[in-house]
JSON list of C-alpha atoms in Angstrom, two decimals:
[
{"chain": "Y", "resi": 1, "resn": "MET", "atom": "CA", "xyz": [113.51, 112.20, 38.40]},
{"chain": "Y", "resi": 2, "resn": "LYS", "atom": "CA", "xyz": [112.84, 115.90, 38.24]},
{"chain": "Y", "resi": 3, "resn": "THR", "atom": "CA", "xyz": [115.70, 117.32, 40.40]},
{"chain": "Y", "resi": 4, "resn": "GLN", "atom": "CA", "xyz": [118.11, 120.14, 40.17]},
{"chain": "Y", "resi": 5, "resn": "TRP", "atom": "CA", "xyz": [121.03, 117.79, 40.94]},
{"chain": "Y", "resi": 6, "resn": "ASN", "atom": "CA", "xyz": [122.43, 115.48, 38.34]},
{"chain": "Y", "resi": 7, "resn": "PHE", "atom": "CA", "xyz": [123.94, 113.06, 40.89]},
{"chain": "Y", "resi": 8, "resn": "GLY", "atom": "CA", "xyz": [120.47, 112.56, 42.35]},
{"chain": "Y", "resi": 9, "resn": "VAL", "atom": "CA", "xyz": [119.09, 111.70, 38.87]},
{"chain": "Y", "resi": 10, "resn": "TRP", "atom": "CA", "xyz": [121.76, 109.03, 38.45]},
{"chain": "Y", "resi": 11, "resn": "ALA", "atom": "CA", "xyz": [121.46, 107.56, 41.93]},
{"chain": "Y", "resi": 12, "resn": "ARG", "atom": "CA", "xyz": [117.74, 107.35, 42.17]},
{"chain": "Y", "resi": 13, "resn": "GLY", "atom": "CA", "xyz": [117.31, 105.89, 38.66]},
{"chain": "Y", "resi": 14, "resn": "ALA", "atom": "CA", "xyz": [119.25, 102.71, 39.41]},
{"chain": "Y", "resi": 15, "resn": "ARG", "atom": "CA", "xyz": [117.65, 99.31, 39.86]},
{"chain": "Y", "resi": 16, "resn": "GLY", "atom": "CA", "xyz": [118.33, 95.88, 41.42]},
{"chain": "Y", "resi": 17, "resn": "GLY", "atom": "CA", "xyz": [121.02, 94.80, 43.95]},
{"chain": "Y", "resi": 18, "resn": "LEU", "atom": "CA", "xyz": [121.94, 93.21, 47.16]},
{"chain": "Y", "resi": 19, "resn": "LEU", "atom": "CA", "xyz": [120.48, 93.16, 50.75]},
{"chain": "Y", "resi": 20, "resn": "ALA", "atom": "CA", "xyz": [121.68, 95.78, 53.23]},
{"chain": "Y", "resi": 21, "resn": "ALA", "atom": "CA", "xyz": [121.31, 95.89, 57.06]},
{"chain": "Y", "resi": 22, "resn": "ALA", "atom": "CA", "xyz": [120.18, 99.15, 58.69]},
{"chain": "Y", "resi": 23, "resn": "ALA", "atom": "CA", "xyz": [122.03, 100.06, 61.92]},
{"chain": "Y", "resi": 24, "resn": "VAL", "atom": "CA", "xyz": [119.73, 100.90, 64.91]},
{"chain": "Y", "resi": 25, "resn": "LEU", "atom": "CA", "xyz": [120.41, 104.47, 66.18]},
{"chain": "Y", "resi": 26, "resn": "ALA", "atom": "CA", "xyz": [118.90, 106.16, 69.15]},
{"chain": "Y", "resi": 27, "resn": "VAL", "atom": "CA", "xyz": [116.41, 108.91, 68.50]},
{"chain": "Y", "resi": 28, "resn": "PRO", "atom": "CA", "xyz": [117.19, 112.16, 70.32]},
{"chain": "Y", "resi": 29, "resn": "ALA", "atom": "CA", "xyz": [114.66, 113.17, 72.96]},
{"chain": "Y", "resi": 30, "resn": "ILE", "atom": "CA", "xyz": [113.31, 116.48, 71.57]},
{"chain": "Y", "resi": 31, "resn": "TYR", "atom": "CA", "xyz": [109.90, 116.65, 73.23]},
{"chain": "Y", "resi": 32, "resn": "GLY", "atom": "CA", "xyz": [108.94, 116.98, 76.89]},
{"chain": "Y", "resi": 33, "resn": "GLY", "atom": "CA", "xyz": [105.90, 117.69, 79.08]},
{"chain": "Y", "resi": 34, "resn": "GLU", "atom": "CA", "xyz": [102.66, 115.87, 79.02]},
{"chain": "Y", "resi": 35, "resn": "LYS", "atom": "CA", "xyz": [102.43, 112.70, 76.94]},
{"chain": "Y", "resi": 36, "resn": "MET", "atom": "CA", "xyz": [99.22, 112.28, 74.87]},
{"chain": "Y", "resi": 37, "resn": "THR", "atom": "CA", "xyz": [98.25, 108.63, 74.01]},
{"chain": "Y", "resi": 38, "resn": "ALA", "atom": "CA", "xyz": [95.55, 107.01, 72.05]},
{"chain": "Y", "resi": 39, "resn": "ASN", "atom": "CA", "xyz": [93.15, 104.45, 73.49]},
{"chain": "Y", "resi": 40, "resn": "PRO", "atom": "CA", "xyz": [94.91, 101.16, 74.60]},
{"chain": "Y", "resi": 41, "resn": "ALA", "atom": "CA", "xyz": [95.15, 98.61, 71.81]},
{"chain": "Y", "resi": 42, "resn": "THR", "atom": "CA", "xyz": [95.44, 94.85, 71.85]},
{"chain": "Y", "resi": 43, "resn": "LYS", "atom": "CA", "xyz": [98.64, 93.12, 70.85]},
{"chain": "Y", "resi": 44, "resn": "THR", "atom": "CA", "xyz": [97.19, 92.23, 67.35]},
{"chain": "Y", "resi": 45, "resn": "GLU", "atom": "CA", "xyz": [95.47, 95.58, 66.69]},
{"chain": "Y", "resi": 46, "resn": "THR", "atom": "CA", "xyz": [97.24, 97.69, 63.96]},
{"chain": "Y", "resi": 47, "resn": "ALA", "atom": "CA", "xyz": [97.01, 101.34, 62.90]},
{"chain": "Y", "resi": 48, "resn": "LEU", "atom": "CA", "xyz": [98.26, 103.44, 60.10]},
{"chain": "Y", "resi": 49, "resn": "ALA", "atom": "CA", "xyz": [100.52, 106.50, 60.08]},
{"chain": "Y", "resi": 50, "resn": "THR", "atom": "CA", "xyz": [101.47, 108.32, 56.93]},
{"chain": "Y", "resi": 51, "resn": "PHE", "atom": "CA", "xyz": [104.46, 110.69, 56.59]},
{"chain": "Y", "resi": 52, "resn": "ALA", "atom": "CA", "xyz": [106.02, 112.62, 53.70]},
{"chain": "Y", "resi": 53, "resn": "GLY", "atom": "CA", "xyz": [109.72, 113.47, 54.11]},
{"chain": "Y", "resi": 54, "resn": "GLY", "atom": "CA", "xyz": [111.13, 114.03, 50.63]},
{"chain": "Y", "resi": 55, "resn": "CYS", "atom": "CA", "xyz": [112.69, 110.96, 48.99]},
{"chain": "Y", "resi": 56, "resn": "PHE", "atom": "CA", "xyz": [110.59, 108.05, 50.08]},
{"chain": "Y", "resi": 57, "resn": "TRP", "atom": "CA", "xyz": [113.66, 105.70, 49.68]},
{"chain": "Y", "resi": 58, "resn": "CYS", "atom": "CA", "xyz": [115.27, 107.51, 52.65]},
{"chain": "Y", "resi": 59, "resn": "MET", "atom": "CA", "xyz": [112.12, 107.53, 54.86]},
{"chain": "Y", "resi": 60, "resn": "GLN", "atom": "CA", "xyz": [111.50, 103.83, 54.67]},
{"chain": "Y", "resi": 61, "resn": "PRO", "atom": "CA", "xyz": [114.52, 102.43, 56.64]},
{"chain": "Y", "resi": 62, "resn": "PRO", "atom": "CA", "xyz": [114.08, 104.49, 59.81]},
{"chain": "Y", "resi": 63, "resn": "PHE", "atom": "CA", "xyz": [110.56, 103.13, 60.41]},
{"chain": "Y", "resi": 64, "resn": "GLU", "atom": "CA", "xyz": [111.14, 99.56, 59.25]},
{"chain": "Y", "resi": 65, "resn": "LYS", "atom": "CA", "xyz": [113.63, 98.96, 61.94]},
{"chain": "Y", "resi": 66, "resn": "LEU", "atom": "CA", "xyz": [111.31, 99.89, 64.81]},
{"chain": "Y", "resi": 67, "resn": "LYS", "atom": "CA", "xyz": [109.87, 97.31, 67.13]},
{"chain": "Y", "resi": 68, "resn": "GLY", "atom": "CA", "xyz": [106.09, 97.36, 66.73]},
{"chain": "Y", "resi": 69, "resn": "VAL", "atom": "CA", "xyz": [106.11, 98.35, 63.10]},
{"chain": "Y", "resi": 70, "resn": "GLU", "atom": "CA", "xyz": [104.70, 95.68, 60.84]},
{"chain": "Y", "resi": 71, "resn": "LYS", "atom": "CA", "xyz": [105.03, 97.10, 57.45]},
{"chain": "Y", "resi": 72, "resn": "VAL", "atom": "CA", "xyz": [106.25, 100.25, 55.61]},
{"chain": "Y", "resi": 73, "resn": "VAL", "atom": "CA", "xyz": [105.16, 100.98, 52.08]},
{"chain": "Y", "resi": 74, "resn": "VAL", "atom": "CA", "xyz": [106.46, 103.86, 49.95]},
{"chain": "Y", "resi": 75, "resn": "GLY", "atom": "CA", "xyz": [103.97, 105.62, 47.69]},
{"chain": "Y", "resi": 76, "resn": "TYR", "atom": "CA", "xyz": [102.18, 108.79, 46.72]},
{"chain": "Y", "resi": 77, "resn": "THR", "atom": "CA", "xyz": [99.42, 110.75, 48.54]},
{"chain": "Y", "resi": 78, "resn": "GLY", "atom": "CA", "xyz": [98.00, 114.19, 48.86]},
{"chain": "Y", "resi": 79, "resn": "GLY", "atom": "CA", "xyz": [97.20, 114.68, 45.20]},
{"chain": "Y", "resi": 80, "resn": "LYS", "atom": "CA", "xyz": [94.34, 114.70, 42.69]},
{"chain": "Y", "resi": 81, "resn": "LYS", "atom": "CA", "xyz": [95.25, 112.23, 40.00]},
{"chain": "Y", "resi": 82, "resn": "ALA", "atom": "CA", "xyz": [94.07, 108.63, 40.50]},
{"chain": "Y", "resi": 83, "resn": "ASN", "atom": "CA", "xyz": [96.59, 105.85, 40.36]},
{"chain": "Y", "resi": 84, "resn": "PRO", "atom": "CA", "xyz": [99.65, 108.14, 39.66]},
{"chain": "Y", "resi": 85, "resn": "THR", "atom": "CA", "xyz": [102.85, 106.66, 38.42]},
{"chain": "Y", "resi": 86, "resn": "TYR", "atom": "CA", "xyz": [106.35, 107.66, 39.54]},
{"chain": "Y", "resi": 87, "resn": "ASP", "atom": "CA", "xyz": [106.76, 109.65, 36.25]},
{"chain": "Y", "resi": 88, "resn": "ASP", "atom": "CA", "xyz": [103.52, 111.44, 36.92]},
{"chain": "Y", "resi": 89, "resn": "VAL", "atom": "CA", "xyz": [104.39, 112.50, 40.35]},
{"chain": "Y", "resi": 90, "resn": "CYS", "atom": "CA", "xyz": [107.92, 113.59, 39.34]},
{"chain": "Y", "resi": 91, "resn": "THR", "atom": "CA", "xyz": [106.36, 116.35, 37.05]},
{"chain": "Y", "resi": 92, "resn": "GLY", "atom": "CA", "xyz": [105.21, 118.06, 40.30]},
{"chain": "Y", "resi": 93, "resn": "THR", "atom": "CA", "xyz": [101.78, 118.61, 38.77]},
{"chain": "Y", "resi": 94, "resn": "THR", "atom": "CA", "xyz": [99.68, 115.94, 40.34]},
{"chain": "Y", "resi": 95, "resn": "GLY", "atom": "CA", "xyz": [99.75, 117.48, 43.84]},
{"chain": "Y", "resi": 96, "resn": "HIS", "atom": "CA", "xyz": [101.04, 114.19, 45.32]},
{"chain": "Y", "resi": 97, "resn": "ALA", "atom": "CA", "xyz": [103.92, 113.92, 47.76]},
{"chain": "Y", "resi": 98, "resn": "GLU", "atom": "CA", "xyz": [106.39, 110.92, 48.01]},
{"chain": "Y", "resi": 99, "resn": "ALA", "atom": "CA", "xyz": [105.38, 109.39, 51.28]},
{"chain": "Y", "resi": 100, "resn": "VAL", "atom": "CA", "xyz": [105.48, 106.33, 53.53]},
{"chain": "Y", "resi": 101, "resn": "GLN", "atom": "CA", "xyz": [102.63, 104.55, 55.08]},
{"chain": "Y", "resi": 102, "resn": "VAL", "atom": "CA", "xyz": [103.47, 102.73, 58.25]},
{"chain": "Y", "resi": 103, "resn": "THR", "atom": "CA", "xyz": [101.48, 99.78, 59.64]},
{"chain": "Y", "resi": 104, "resn": "TYR", "atom": "CA", "xyz": [102.16, 99.58, 63.40]},
{"chain": "Y", "resi": 105, "resn": "ARG", "atom": "CA", "xyz": [100.89, 98.01, 66.59]},
{"chain": "Y", "resi": 106, "resn": "PRO", "atom": "CA", "xyz": [99.87, 100.78, 69.15]},
{"chain": "Y", "resi": 107, "resn": "SER", "atom": "CA", "xyz": [100.32, 98.27, 71.93]},
{"chain": "Y", "resi": 108, "resn": "GLU", "atom": "CA", "xyz": [104.08, 98.14, 71.19]},
{"chain": "Y", "resi": 109, "resn": "ILE", "atom": "CA", "xyz": [104.89, 101.57, 69.72]},
{"chain": "Y", "resi": 110, "resn": "SER", "atom": "CA", "xyz": [103.07, 104.82, 70.09]},
{"chain": "Y", "resi": 111, "resn": "TYR", "atom": "CA", "xyz": [102.18, 107.39, 67.44]},
{"chain": "Y", "resi": 112, "resn": "GLN", "atom": "CA", "xyz": [104.14, 109.92, 69.36]},
{"chain": "Y", "resi": 113, "resn": "GLU", "atom": "CA", "xyz": [107.18, 107.77, 69.04]},
{"chain": "Y", "resi": 114, "resn": "LEU", "atom": "CA", "xyz": [106.71, 107.46, 65.34]},
{"chain": "Y", "resi": 115, "resn": "LEU", "atom": "CA", "xyz": [106.41, 111.33, 65.23]},
{"chain": "Y", "resi": 116, "resn": "ASP", "atom": "CA", "xyz": [109.79, 111.53, 66.96]},
{"chain": "Y", "resi": 117, "resn": "VAL", "atom": "CA", "xyz": [111.38, 109.38, 64.39]},
{"chain": "Y", "resi": 118, "resn": "PHE", "atom": "CA", "xyz": [109.83, 111.41, 61.52]},
{"chain": "Y", "resi": 119, "resn": "TRP", "atom": "CA", "xyz": [111.18, 114.70, 62.78]},
{"chain": "Y", "resi": 120, "resn": "VAL", "atom": "CA", "xyz": [114.74, 113.58, 63.13]},
{"chain": "Y", "resi": 121, "resn": "ASN", "atom": "CA", "xyz": [114.80, 112.32, 59.49]},
{"chain": "Y", "resi": 122, "resn": "ILE", "atom": "CA", "xyz": [113.83, 115.53, 57.72]},
{"chain": "Y", "resi": 123, "resn": "ASP", "atom": "CA", "xyz": [114.72, 119.17, 57.40]},
{"chain": "Y", "resi": 124, "resn": "PRO", "atom": "CA", "xyz": [111.38, 120.68, 58.59]},
{"chain": "Y", "resi": 125, "resn": "THR", "atom": "CA", "xyz": [112.33, 124.17, 57.57]},
{"chain": "Y", "resi": 126, "resn": "ASP", "atom": "CA", "xyz": [112.50, 123.46, 53.87]},
{"chain": "Y", "resi": 127, "resn": "PHE", "atom": "CA", "xyz": [109.48, 124.94, 52.05]},
{"chain": "Y", "resi": 128, "resn": "ASP", "atom": "CA", "xyz": [110.59, 123.77, 48.62]},
{"chain": "Y", "resi": 129, "resn": "GLY", "atom": "CA", "xyz": [111.32, 120.06, 48.98]},
{"chain": "Y", "resi": 130, "resn": "GLN", "atom": "CA", "xyz": [114.14, 118.20, 50.78]},
{"chain": "Y", "resi": 131, "resn": "PHE", "atom": "CA", "xyz": [117.86, 118.64, 50.17]},
{"chain": "Y", "resi": 132, "resn": "ALA", "atom": "CA", "xyz": [118.71, 117.91, 46.54]},
{"chain": "Y", "resi": 133, "resn": "ASP", "atom": "CA", "xyz": [115.15, 117.26, 45.51]},
{"chain": "Y", "resi": 134, "resn": "LYS", "atom": "CA", "xyz": [112.97, 120.34, 44.97]},
{"chain": "Y", "resi": 135, "resn": "GLY", "atom": "CA", "xyz": [109.29, 120.63, 44.36]},
{"chain": "Y", "resi": 136, "resn": "SER", "atom": "CA", "xyz": [105.98, 120.12, 46.07]},
{"chain": "Y", "resi": 137, "resn": "GLN", "atom": "CA", "xyz": [106.23, 116.34, 45.47]},
{"chain": "Y", "resi": 138, "resn": "TYR", "atom": "CA", "xyz": [109.06, 116.38, 47.99]},
{"chain": "Y", "resi": 139, "resn": "ARG", "atom": "CA", "xyz": [107.34, 118.45, 50.69]},
{"chain": "Y", "resi": 140, "resn": "THR", "atom": "CA", "xyz": [107.29, 117.34, 54.20]},
{"chain": "Y", "resi": 141, "resn": "ALA", "atom": "CA", "xyz": [103.88, 116.55, 55.76]},
{"chain": "Y", "resi": 142, "resn": "ILE", "atom": "CA", "xyz": [102.14, 114.50, 58.46]},
{"chain": "Y", "resi": 143, "resn": "PHE", "atom": "CA", "xyz": [98.96, 112.98, 57.21]},
{"chain": "Y", "resi": 144, "resn": "TYR", "atom": "CA", "xyz": [96.78, 112.18, 60.08]},
{"chain": "Y", "resi": 145, "resn": "HIS", "atom": "CA", "xyz": [94.18, 109.35, 60.04]},
{"chain": "Y", "resi": 146, "resn": "ASP", "atom": "CA", "xyz": [92.08, 110.50, 62.99]},
{"chain": "Y", "resi": 147, "resn": "GLU", "atom": "CA", "xyz": [91.62, 113.40, 65.48]},
{"chain": "Y", "resi": 148, "resn": "THR", "atom": "CA", "xyz": [93.95, 111.90, 67.98]},
{"chain": "Y", "resi": 149, "resn": "GLN", "atom": "CA", "xyz": [96.77, 111.72, 65.44]},
{"chain": "Y", "resi": 150, "resn": "LYS", "atom": "CA", "xyz": [95.98, 115.30, 64.36]},
{"chain": "Y", "resi": 151, "resn": "LYS", "atom": "CA", "xyz": [96.28, 116.60, 68.03]},
{"chain": "Y", "resi": 152, "resn": "LEU", "atom": "CA", "xyz": [99.51, 114.59, 68.53]},
{"chain": "Y", "resi": 153, "resn": "ALA", "atom": "CA", "xyz": [100.98, 115.92, 65.40]},
{"chain": "Y", "resi": 154, "resn": "ALA", "atom": "CA", "xyz": [100.07, 119.47, 66.38]},
{"chain": "Y", "resi": 155, "resn": "VAL", "atom": "CA", "xyz": [101.60, 119.14, 69.81]},
{"chain": "Y", "resi": 156, "resn": "SER", "atom": "CA", "xyz": [104.79, 117.63, 68.45]},
{"chain": "Y", "resi": 157, "resn": "LYS", "atom": "CA", "xyz": [105.12, 120.39, 65.88]},
{"chain": "Y", "resi": 158, "resn": "ASP", "atom": "CA", "xyz": [104.49, 123.04, 68.50]},
{"chain": "Y", "resi": 159, "resn": "LYS", "atom": "CA", "xyz": [107.15, 121.60, 70.85]},
{"chain": "Y", "resi": 160, "resn": "LEU", "atom": "CA", "xyz": [109.68, 121.55, 67.96]},
{"chain": "Y", "resi": 161, "resn": "VAL", "atom": "CA", "xyz": [108.94, 125.29, 67.33]},
{"chain": "Y", "resi": 162, "resn": "LYS", "atom": "CA", "xyz": [109.31, 126.12, 71.06]},
{"chain": "Y", "resi": 163, "resn": "SER", "atom": "CA", "xyz": [112.51, 124.06, 71.32]},
{"chain": "Y", "resi": 164, "resn": "LYS", "atom": "CA", "xyz": [114.12, 126.68, 68.99]},
{"chain": "Y", "resi": 165, "resn": "LYS", "atom": "CA", "xyz": [116.15, 123.98, 67.45]},
{"chain": "Y", "resi": 166, "resn": "PHE", "atom": "CA", "xyz": [115.79, 125.84, 64.20]},
{"chain": "Y", "resi": 167, "resn": "ASP", "atom": "CA", "xyz": [116.06, 129.45, 63.46]},
{"chain": "Y", "resi": 168, "resn": "SER", "atom": "CA", "xyz": [113.84, 129.29, 60.41]},
{"chain": "Y", "resi": 169, "resn": "PRO", "atom": "CA", "xyz": [110.01, 128.64, 60.58]},
{"chain": "Y", "resi": 170, "resn": "ILE", "atom": "CA", "xyz": [108.79, 124.96, 60.46]},
{"chain": "Y", "resi": 171, "resn": "ALA", "atom": "CA", "xyz": [107.44, 124.24, 56.93]},
{"chain": "Y", "resi": 172, "resn": "THR", "atom": "CA", "xyz": [106.05, 120.77, 57.71]},
{"chain": "Y", "resi": 173, "resn": "ARG", "atom": "CA", "xyz": [102.29, 120.61, 57.08]},
{"chain": "Y", "resi": 174, "resn": "ILE", "atom": "CA", "xyz": [99.65, 118.64, 59.06]},
{"chain": "Y", "resi": 175, "resn": "ASP", "atom": "CA", "xyz": [96.97, 117.41, 56.54]},
{"chain": "Y", "resi": 176, "resn": "PRO", "atom": "CA", "xyz": [94.21, 114.85, 56.68]},
{"chain": "Y", "resi": 177, "resn": "ALA", "atom": "CA", "xyz": [95.12, 111.47, 55.17]},
{"chain": "Y", "resi": 178, "resn": "GLU", "atom": "CA", "xyz": [93.99, 111.00, 51.58]},
{"chain": "Y", "resi": 179, "resn": "THR", "atom": "CA", "xyz": [94.15, 108.01, 49.28]},
{"chain": "Y", "resi": 180, "resn": "PHE", "atom": "CA", "xyz": [97.50, 106.40, 49.43]},
{"chain": "Y", "resi": 181, "resn": "TYR", "atom": "CA", "xyz": [98.85, 104.74, 46.26]},
{"chain": "Y", "resi": 182, "resn": "ALA", "atom": "CA", "xyz": [101.74, 102.28, 46.60]},
{"chain": "Y", "resi": 183, "resn": "ALA", "atom": "CA", "xyz": [104.70, 103.09, 44.41]},
{"chain": "Y", "resi": 184, "resn": "GLU", "atom": "CA", "xyz": [106.10, 100.67, 41.87]},
{"chain": "Y", "resi": 185, "resn": "GLU", "atom": "CA", "xyz": [107.70, 97.56, 43.25]},
{"chain": "Y", "resi": 186, "resn": "TYR", "atom": "CA", "xyz": [111.25, 98.69, 42.33]},
{"chain": "Y", "resi": 187, "resn": "HIS", "atom": "CA", "xyz": [110.84, 101.60, 44.71]},
{"chain": "Y", "resi": 188, "resn": "GLN", "atom": "CA", "xyz": [109.92, 99.31, 47.74]},
{"chain": "Y", "resi": 189, "resn": "ASP", "atom": "CA", "xyz": [112.85, 98.69, 50.05]},
{"chain": "Y", "resi": 190, "resn": "TYR", "atom": "CA", "xyz": [115.25, 100.30, 47.59]},
{"chain": "Y", "resi": 191, "resn": "TYR", "atom": "CA", "xyz": [117.90, 100.54, 50.30]},
{"chain": "Y", "resi": 192, "resn": "LYS", "atom": "CA", "xyz": [118.00, 96.78, 50.46]},
{"chain": "Y", "resi": 193, "resn": "LYS", "atom": "CA", "xyz": [117.82, 96.25, 46.61]},
{"chain": "Y", "resi": 194, "resn": "ASP", "atom": "CA", "xyz": [120.66, 98.54, 45.74]},
{"chain": "Y", "resi": 195, "resn": "PRO", "atom": "CA", "xyz": [122.44, 99.48, 48.97]},
{"chain": "Y", "resi": 196, "resn": "TRP", "atom": "CA", "xyz": [125.55, 101.12, 47.31]},
{"chain": "Y", "resi": 197, "resn": "ARG", "atom": "CA", "xyz": [123.62, 103.53, 45.15]},
{"chain": "Y", "resi": 198, "resn": "TYR", "atom": "CA", "xyz": [121.14, 104.18, 48.01]},
{"chain": "Y", "resi": 199, "resn": "LYS", "atom": "CA", "xyz": [123.93, 105.16, 50.41]},
{"chain": "Y", "resi": 200, "resn": "ALA", "atom": "CA", "xyz": [125.67, 107.21, 47.67]},
{"chain": "Y", "resi": 201, "resn": "TYR", "atom": "CA", "xyz": [122.38, 109.08, 46.98]},
{"chain": "Y", "resi": 202, "resn": "ARG", "atom": "CA", "xyz": [121.78, 109.60, 50.73]},
{"chain": "Y", "resi": 203, "resn": "ALA", "atom": "CA", "xyz": [125.11, 111.15, 51.30]},
{"chain": "Y", "resi": 204, "resn": "GLY", "atom": "CA", "xyz": [125.42, 113.05, 48.00]},
{"chain": "Y", "resi": 205, "resn": "SER", "atom": "CA", "xyz": [121.90, 114.62, 48.36]},
{"chain": "Y", "resi": 206, "resn": "GLY", "atom": "CA", "xyz": [122.94, 116.23, 51.58]},
{"chain": "Y", "resi": 207, "resn": "ARG", "atom": "CA", "xyz": [120.49, 114.37, 53.77]},
{"chain": "Y", "resi": 208, "resn": "ALA", "atom": "CA", "xyz": [123.02, 112.29, 55.74]},
{"chain": "Y", "resi": 209, "resn": "GLY", "atom": "CA", "xyz": [125.26, 115.23, 56.53]},
{"chain": "Y", "resi": 210, "resn": "PHE", "atom": "CA", "xyz": [122.27, 117.44, 57.70]},
{"chain": "Y", "resi": 211, "resn": "LEU", "atom": "CA", "xyz": [121.02, 114.77, 60.02]},
{"chain": "Y", "resi": 212, "resn": "GLN", "atom": "CA", "xyz": [124.46, 114.10, 61.43]},
{"chain": "Y", "resi": 213, "resn": "LYS", "atom": "CA", "xyz": [125.07, 117.85, 62.00]},
{"chain": "Y", "resi": 214, "resn": "THR", "atom": "CA", "xyz": [121.55, 118.63, 63.32]},
{"chain": "Y", "resi": 215, "resn": "TRP", "atom": "CA", "xyz": [120.73, 115.46, 65.40]},
{"chain": "Y", "resi": 216, "resn": "GLY", "atom": "CA", "xyz": [124.14, 113.99, 65.96]},
{"chain": "Y", "resi": 217, "resn": "ALA", "atom": "CA", "xyz": [123.38, 110.86, 63.82]},
{"chain": "Y", "resi": 218, "resn": "ASP", "atom": "CA", "xyz": [122.26, 109.88, 60.45]},
{"chain": "Y", "resi": 219, "resn": "HIS", "atom": "CA", "xyz": [119.05, 107.98, 61.29]}
]
């Protein structure tokens, strides 16, 4: 792990472990006004949503616990190298970002609701990564899969700007979805495989404290 913080190197390099349960916390209502929705979907129809929010270990649990979400995979996207490995992406030279790809049922949860969860799990003002992890591979971004997602993402970002929740500019990008490469198996559901080290990393990196201070809860 290429990071400026030694504790993060130790915590994120660990393997194995036990199963952990994630507590369900309410997401603050930060957007108002007109609600934009996609076309109605059947109960079995699924769609994809892709988000980059720094450490993908920390972005998987908030989405996995949502009703209407079928699957969340951590991986790499937005870069040039085909089939990148974790070590490749950690160099910061491939152009990829650590990301999560969410398979969800639009009949049960809207893309707008997924956006709400995304925003309250990041620091959207950081242009150089997230918390202890610095570099373009830890940038925040919304990767839209169609024009409706693009419009919804733009509206949600604009509302966050107008809310004046943050004094600094919003750095999160809105980019078209590109090829998504699933990360190595040991990265999938890391919070379940090694809950102690996951929690230590989340707290020590500064993410947990920032979310608590900013949103009133560590989601």
